[in-house]
mmCIF file of C-alpha atoms and ligand atoms in Angstrom:
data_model
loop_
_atom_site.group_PDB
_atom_site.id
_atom_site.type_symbol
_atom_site.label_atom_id
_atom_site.label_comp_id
_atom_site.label_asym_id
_atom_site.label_seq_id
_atom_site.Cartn_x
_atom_site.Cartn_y
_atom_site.Cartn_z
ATOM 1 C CA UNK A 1 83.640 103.207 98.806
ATOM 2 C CA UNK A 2 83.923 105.945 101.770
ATOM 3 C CA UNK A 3 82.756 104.519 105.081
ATOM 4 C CA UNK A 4 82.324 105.589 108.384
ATOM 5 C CA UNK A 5 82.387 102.948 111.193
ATOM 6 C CA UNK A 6 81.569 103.527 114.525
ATOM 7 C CA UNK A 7 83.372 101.263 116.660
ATOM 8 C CA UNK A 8 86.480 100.474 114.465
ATOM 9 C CA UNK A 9 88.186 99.599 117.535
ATOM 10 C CA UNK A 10 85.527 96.910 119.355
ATOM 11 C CA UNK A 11 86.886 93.286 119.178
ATOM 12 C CA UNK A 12 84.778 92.820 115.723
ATOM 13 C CA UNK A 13 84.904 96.431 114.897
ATOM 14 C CA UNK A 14 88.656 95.829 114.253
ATOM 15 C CA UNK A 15 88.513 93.033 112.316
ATOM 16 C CA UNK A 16 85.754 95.047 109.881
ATOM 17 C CA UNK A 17 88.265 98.051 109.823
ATOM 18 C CA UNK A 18 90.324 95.630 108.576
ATOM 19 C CA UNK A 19 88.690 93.715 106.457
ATOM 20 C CA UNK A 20 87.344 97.053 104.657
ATOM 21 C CA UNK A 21 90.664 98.248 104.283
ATOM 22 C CA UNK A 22 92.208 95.297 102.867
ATOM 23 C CA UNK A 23 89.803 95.927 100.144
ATOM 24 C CA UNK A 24 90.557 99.030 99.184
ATOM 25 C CA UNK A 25 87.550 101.202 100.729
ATOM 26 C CA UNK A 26 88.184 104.224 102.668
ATOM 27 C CA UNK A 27 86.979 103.835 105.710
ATOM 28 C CA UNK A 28 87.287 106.080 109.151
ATOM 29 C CA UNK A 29 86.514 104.938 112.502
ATOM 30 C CA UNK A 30 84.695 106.415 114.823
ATOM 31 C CA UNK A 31 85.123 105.919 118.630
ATOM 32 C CA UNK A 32 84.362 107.852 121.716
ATOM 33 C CA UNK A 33 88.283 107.590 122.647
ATOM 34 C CA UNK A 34 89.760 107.805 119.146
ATOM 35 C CA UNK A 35 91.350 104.579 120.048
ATOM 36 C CA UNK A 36 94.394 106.069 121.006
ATOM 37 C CA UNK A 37 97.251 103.557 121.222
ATOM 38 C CA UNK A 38 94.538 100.449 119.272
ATOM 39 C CA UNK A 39 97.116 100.138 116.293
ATOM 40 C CA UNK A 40 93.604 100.354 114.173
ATOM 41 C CA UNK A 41 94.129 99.615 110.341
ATOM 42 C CA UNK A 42 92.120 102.880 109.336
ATOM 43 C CA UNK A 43 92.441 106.127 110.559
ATOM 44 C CA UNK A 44 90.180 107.636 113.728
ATOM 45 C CA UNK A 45 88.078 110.112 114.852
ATOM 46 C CA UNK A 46 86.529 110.990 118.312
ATOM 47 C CA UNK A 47 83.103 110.888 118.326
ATOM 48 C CA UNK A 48 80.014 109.772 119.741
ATOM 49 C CA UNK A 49 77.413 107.445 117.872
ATOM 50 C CA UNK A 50 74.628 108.409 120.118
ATOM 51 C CA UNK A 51 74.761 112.346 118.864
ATOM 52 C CA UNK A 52 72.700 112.242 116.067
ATOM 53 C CA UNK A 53 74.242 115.435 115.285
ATOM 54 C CA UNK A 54 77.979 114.400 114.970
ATOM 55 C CA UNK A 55 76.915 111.277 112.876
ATOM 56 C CA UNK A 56 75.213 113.366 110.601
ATOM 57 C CA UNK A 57 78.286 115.716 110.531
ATOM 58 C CA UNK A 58 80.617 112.786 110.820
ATOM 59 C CA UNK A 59 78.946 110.943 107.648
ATOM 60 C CA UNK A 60 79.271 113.846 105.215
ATOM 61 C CA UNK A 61 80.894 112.663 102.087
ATOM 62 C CA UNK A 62 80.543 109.046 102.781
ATOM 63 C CA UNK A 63 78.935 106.145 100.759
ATOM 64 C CA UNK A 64 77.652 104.367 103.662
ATOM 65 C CA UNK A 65 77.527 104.228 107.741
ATOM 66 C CA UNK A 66 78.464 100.963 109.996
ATOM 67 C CA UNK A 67 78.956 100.698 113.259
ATOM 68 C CA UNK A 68 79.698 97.560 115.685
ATOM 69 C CA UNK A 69 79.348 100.036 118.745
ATOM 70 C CA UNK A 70 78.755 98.184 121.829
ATOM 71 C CA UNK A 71 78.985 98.713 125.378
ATOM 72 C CA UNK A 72 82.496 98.025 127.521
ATOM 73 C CA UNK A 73 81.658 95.383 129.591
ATOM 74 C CA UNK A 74 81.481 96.532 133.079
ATOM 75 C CA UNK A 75 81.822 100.461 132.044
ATOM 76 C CA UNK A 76 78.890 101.328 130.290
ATOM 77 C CA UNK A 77 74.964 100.467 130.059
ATOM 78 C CA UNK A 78 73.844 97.645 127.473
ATOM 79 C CA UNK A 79 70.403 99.599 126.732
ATOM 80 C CA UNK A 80 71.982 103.222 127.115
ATOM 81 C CA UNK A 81 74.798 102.082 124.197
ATOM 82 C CA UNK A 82 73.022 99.729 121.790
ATOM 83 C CA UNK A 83 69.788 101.819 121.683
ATOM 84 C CA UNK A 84 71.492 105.101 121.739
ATOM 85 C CA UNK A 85 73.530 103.862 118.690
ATOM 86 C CA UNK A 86 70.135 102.580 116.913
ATOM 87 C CA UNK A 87 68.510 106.255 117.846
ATOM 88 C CA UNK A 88 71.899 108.327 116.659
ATOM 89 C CA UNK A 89 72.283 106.061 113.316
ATOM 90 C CA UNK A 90 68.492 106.618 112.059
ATOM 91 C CA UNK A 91 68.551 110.543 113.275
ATOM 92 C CA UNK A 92 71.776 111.143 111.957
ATOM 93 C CA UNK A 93 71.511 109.431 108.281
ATOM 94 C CA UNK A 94 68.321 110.832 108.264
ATOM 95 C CA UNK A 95 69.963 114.645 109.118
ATOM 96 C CA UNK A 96 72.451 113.455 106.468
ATOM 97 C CA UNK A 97 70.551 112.682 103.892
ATOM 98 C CA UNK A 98 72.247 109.537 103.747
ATOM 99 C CA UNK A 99 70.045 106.064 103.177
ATOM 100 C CA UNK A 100 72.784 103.161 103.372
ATOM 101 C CA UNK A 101 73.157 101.609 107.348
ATOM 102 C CA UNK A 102 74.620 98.102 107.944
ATOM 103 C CA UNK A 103 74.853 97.716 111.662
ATOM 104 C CA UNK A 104 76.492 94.428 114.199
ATOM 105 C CA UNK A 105 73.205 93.027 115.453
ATOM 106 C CA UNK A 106 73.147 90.091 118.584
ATOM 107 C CA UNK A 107 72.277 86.583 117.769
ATOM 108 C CA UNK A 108 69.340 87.131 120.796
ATOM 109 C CA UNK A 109 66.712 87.512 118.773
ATOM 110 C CA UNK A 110 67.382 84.335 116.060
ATOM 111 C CA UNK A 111 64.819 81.239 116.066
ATOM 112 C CA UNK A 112 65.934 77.681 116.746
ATOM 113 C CA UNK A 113 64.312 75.035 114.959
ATOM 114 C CA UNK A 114 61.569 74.951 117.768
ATOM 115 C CA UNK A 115 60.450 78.435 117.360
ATOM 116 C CA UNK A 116 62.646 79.904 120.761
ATOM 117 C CA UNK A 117 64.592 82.891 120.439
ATOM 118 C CA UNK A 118 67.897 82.091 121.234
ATOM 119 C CA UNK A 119 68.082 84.691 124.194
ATOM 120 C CA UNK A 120 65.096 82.534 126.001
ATOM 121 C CA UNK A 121 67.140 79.250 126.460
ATOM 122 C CA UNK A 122 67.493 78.703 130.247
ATOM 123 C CA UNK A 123 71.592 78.523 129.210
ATOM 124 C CA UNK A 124 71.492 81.690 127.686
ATOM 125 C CA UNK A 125 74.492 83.679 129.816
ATOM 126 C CA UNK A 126 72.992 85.548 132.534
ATOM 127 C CA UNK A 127 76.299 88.248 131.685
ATOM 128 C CA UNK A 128 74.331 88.634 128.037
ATOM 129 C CA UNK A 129 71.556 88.861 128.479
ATOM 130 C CA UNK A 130 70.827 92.930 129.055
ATOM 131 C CA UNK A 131 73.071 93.365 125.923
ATOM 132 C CA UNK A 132 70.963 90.628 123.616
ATOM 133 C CA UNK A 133 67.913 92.393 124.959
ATOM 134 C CA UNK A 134 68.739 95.790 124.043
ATOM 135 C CA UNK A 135 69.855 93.921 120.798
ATOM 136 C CA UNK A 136 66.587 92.909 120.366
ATOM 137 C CA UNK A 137 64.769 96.230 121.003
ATOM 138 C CA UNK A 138 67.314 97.957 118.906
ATOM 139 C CA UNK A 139 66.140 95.341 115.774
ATOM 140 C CA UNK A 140 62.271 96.734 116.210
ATOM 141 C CA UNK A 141 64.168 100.501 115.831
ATOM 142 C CA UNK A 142 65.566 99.350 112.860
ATOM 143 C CA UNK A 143 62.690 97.780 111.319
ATOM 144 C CA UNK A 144 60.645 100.954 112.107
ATOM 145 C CA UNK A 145 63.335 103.266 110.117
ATOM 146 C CA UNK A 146 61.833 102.179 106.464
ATOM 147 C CA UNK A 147 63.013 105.653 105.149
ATOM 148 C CA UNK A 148 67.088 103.820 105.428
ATOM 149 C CA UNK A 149 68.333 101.170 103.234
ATOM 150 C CA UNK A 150 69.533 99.421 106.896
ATOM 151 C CA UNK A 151 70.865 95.769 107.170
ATOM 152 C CA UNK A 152 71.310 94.507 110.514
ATOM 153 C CA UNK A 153 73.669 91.544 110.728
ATOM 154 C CA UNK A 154 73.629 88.876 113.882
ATOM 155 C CA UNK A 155 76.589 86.977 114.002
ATOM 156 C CA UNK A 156 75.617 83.250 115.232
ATOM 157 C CA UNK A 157 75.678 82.144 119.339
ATOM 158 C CA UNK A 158 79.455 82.357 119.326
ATOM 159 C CA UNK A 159 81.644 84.698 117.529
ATOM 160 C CA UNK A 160 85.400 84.275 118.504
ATOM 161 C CA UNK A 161 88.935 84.947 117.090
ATOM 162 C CA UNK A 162 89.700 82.521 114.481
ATOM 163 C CA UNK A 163 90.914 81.972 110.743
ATOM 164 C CA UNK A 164 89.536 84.183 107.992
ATOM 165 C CA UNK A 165 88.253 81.251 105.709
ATOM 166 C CA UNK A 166 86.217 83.521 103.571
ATOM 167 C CA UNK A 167 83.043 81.063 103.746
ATOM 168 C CA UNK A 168 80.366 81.811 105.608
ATOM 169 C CA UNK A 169 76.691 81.275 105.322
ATOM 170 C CA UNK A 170 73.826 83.864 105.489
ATOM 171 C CA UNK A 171 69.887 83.189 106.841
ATOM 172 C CA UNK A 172 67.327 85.427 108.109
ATOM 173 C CA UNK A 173 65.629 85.401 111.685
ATOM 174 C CA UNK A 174 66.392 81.109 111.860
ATOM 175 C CA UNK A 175 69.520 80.279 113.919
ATOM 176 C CA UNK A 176 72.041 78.617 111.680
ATOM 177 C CA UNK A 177 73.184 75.036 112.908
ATOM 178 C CA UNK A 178 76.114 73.350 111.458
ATOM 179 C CA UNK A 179 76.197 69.903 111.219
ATOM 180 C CA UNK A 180 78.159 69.160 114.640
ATOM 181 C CA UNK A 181 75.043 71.348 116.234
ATOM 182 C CA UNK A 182 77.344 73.984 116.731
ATOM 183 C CA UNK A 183 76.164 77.789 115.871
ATOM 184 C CA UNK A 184 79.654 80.019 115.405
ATOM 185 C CA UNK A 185 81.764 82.385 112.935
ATOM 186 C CA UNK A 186 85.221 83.650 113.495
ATOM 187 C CA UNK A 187 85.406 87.152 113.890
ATOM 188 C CA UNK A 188 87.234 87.596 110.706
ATOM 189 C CA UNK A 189 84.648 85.495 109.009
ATOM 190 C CA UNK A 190 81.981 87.859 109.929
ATOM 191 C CA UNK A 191 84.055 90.815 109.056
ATOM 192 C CA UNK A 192 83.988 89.126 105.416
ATOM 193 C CA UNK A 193 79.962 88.821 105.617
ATOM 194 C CA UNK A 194 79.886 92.454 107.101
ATOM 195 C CA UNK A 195 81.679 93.652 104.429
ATOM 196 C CA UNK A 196 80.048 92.034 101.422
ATOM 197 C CA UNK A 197 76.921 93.516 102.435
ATOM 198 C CA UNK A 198 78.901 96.888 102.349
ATOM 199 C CA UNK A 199 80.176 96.544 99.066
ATOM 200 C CA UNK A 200 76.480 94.596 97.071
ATOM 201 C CA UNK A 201 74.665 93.873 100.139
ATOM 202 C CA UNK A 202 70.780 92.906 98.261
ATOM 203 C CA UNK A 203 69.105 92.670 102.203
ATOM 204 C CA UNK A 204 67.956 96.116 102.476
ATOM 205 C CA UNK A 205 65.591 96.886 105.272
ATOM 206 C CA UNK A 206 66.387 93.521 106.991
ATOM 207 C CA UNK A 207 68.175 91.537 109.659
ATOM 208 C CA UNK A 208 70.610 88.590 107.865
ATOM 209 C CA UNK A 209 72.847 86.179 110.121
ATOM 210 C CA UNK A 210 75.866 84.758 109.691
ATOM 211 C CA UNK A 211 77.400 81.553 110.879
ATOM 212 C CA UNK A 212 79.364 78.761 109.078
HETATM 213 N N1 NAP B 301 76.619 86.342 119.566
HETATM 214 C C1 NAP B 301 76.216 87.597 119.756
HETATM 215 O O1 NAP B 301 75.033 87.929 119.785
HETATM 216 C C2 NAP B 301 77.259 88.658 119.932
HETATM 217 C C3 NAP B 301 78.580 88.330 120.244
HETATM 218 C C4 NAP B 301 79.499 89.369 120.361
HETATM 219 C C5 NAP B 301 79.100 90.701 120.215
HETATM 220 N N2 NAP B 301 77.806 90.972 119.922
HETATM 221 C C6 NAP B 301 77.322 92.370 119.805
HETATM 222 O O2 NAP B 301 78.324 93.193 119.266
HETATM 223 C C7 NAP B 301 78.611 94.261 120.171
HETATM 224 C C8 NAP B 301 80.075 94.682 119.998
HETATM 225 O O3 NAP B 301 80.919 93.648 120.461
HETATM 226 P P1 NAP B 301 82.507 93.834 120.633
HETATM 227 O O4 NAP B 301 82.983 92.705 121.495
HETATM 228 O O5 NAP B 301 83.167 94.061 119.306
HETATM 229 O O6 NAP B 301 82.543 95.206 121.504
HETATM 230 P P2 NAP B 301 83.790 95.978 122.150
HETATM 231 O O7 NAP B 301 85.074 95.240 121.942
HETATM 232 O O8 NAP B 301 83.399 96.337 123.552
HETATM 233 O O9 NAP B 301 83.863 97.320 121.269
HETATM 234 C C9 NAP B 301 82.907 98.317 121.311
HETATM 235 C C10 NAP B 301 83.315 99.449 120.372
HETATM 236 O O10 NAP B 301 82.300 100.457 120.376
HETATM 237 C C11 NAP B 301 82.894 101.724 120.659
HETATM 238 N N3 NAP B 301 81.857 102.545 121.290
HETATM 239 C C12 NAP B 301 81.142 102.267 122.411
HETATM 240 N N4 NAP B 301 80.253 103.241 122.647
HETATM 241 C C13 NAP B 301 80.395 104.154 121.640
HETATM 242 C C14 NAP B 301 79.762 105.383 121.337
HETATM 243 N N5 NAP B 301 78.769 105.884 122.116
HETATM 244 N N6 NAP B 301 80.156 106.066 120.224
HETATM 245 C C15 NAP B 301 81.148 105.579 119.420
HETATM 246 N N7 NAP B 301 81.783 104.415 119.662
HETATM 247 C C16 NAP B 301 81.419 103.716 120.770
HETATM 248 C C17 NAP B 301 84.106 101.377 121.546
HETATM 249 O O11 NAP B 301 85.105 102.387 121.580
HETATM 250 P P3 NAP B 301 85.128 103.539 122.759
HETATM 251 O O12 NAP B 301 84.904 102.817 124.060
HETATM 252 O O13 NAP B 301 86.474 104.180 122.598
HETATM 253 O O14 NAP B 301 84.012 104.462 122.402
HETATM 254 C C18 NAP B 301 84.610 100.156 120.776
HETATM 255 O O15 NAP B 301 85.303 100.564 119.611
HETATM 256 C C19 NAP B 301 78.253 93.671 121.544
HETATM 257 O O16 NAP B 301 77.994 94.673 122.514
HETATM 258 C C20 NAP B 301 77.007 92.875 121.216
HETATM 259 O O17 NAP B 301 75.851 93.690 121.187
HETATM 260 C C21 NAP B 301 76.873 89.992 119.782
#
């Protein structure tokens, strides 16, 4: 498949690059920088995922759009990134013509077995919070876009390097537990969930999680 990806060079957008390219898709990233200098695994273009314009330029040709855009910590605005992303993605497939979205969600908005979201735990990290509650905002944006076949994928509480096991398992809005209590994927774990979806993905006009 041809697929564009907006933040191939993010700390999970890498490992999706990858992962897509190991595959055998053809994939081109998309970054405000280009990555210069990232050693990506698929080639990149400069451009910005909030001009709905470019994406709909950008995604010409392709099979389907991704992105795990996110803000750099410390340089740019949680709400101004992760809603301008959800705003450029539906304007710009829409422009395009173009139906198929799967975008890197936050685990913010997930239930735990007593009915919280996750982002209203008194632990939740005060540093997270602005970007799970732009998360969660840019979920409704989604939901609202029924014109896309979009998937929005949450990875669980903790995503972090780690081996690429290839098992994983997938829920809906509950928080997945394991049975140490723990709620985590590797990164290249969730780049395998990311890109099944890509390739026969059935959760069209949904949010799915991921955690082991
Ligand atoms: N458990 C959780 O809920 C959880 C955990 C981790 C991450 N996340 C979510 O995933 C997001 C991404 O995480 P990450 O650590 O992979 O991020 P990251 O390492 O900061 O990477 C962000 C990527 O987005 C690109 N980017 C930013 N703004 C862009 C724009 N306007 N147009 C095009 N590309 C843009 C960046 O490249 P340039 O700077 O070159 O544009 C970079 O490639 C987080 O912000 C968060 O929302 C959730």
């Amino acid at each position: 498949m041809k697929v564009l990806l907006f933040g191939a060079t993010g700390n999970i957008g890498r490992a999706i690059a990858a992962e897509l390219a190991a595959r055998g898709h053809e994939v081109t990233g998309v970054t405000r920088s280009a990555g210069v200098g990232t050693g990506s695994a698929v080639p990149l273009v400069a451009g910005d995922v909030a001009d709905a314009e470019q994406v709909a330029e950008l995604a010409q040709g392709h099979d389907v759009v991704a992105s795990a855009v996110g803000p750099r910590i410390g340089a740019d605005d949680d709400r101004t990134i992760i809603l301008g992303a959800a705003d450029g993605l539906i304007g710009g497939l829409r422009k395009a013509g173009l139906r198929r979205l799967v975008v890197l969600g936050g685990a913010g908005s997930l239930r735990a077995a007593d009915g919280t979201r996750v982002v209203d735990d008194p632990h939740f990290p005060e540093l997270w919070k602005a970007n799970a509650l732009a998360q969660i905002e840019a979920l409704d944006r989604y939901r609202a876009a029924d014109d896309l076949d979009w998937t929005y994928i949450s990875p669980a509480k903790l995503i972090e390097p780690g081996e690429r096991t290839g098992v994983y398992r997938l829920s809906g809005d509950d928080l997945l537990v394991d049975a140490e209590g723990r709620t985590r994927i590797s990164i290249p774990d969730y780049a395998v969930a990311f890109a099944d979806q890509i390739e026969g993905g059935q959760a069209l006009r949904t949010r799915v999680s991921v955690a082991y």
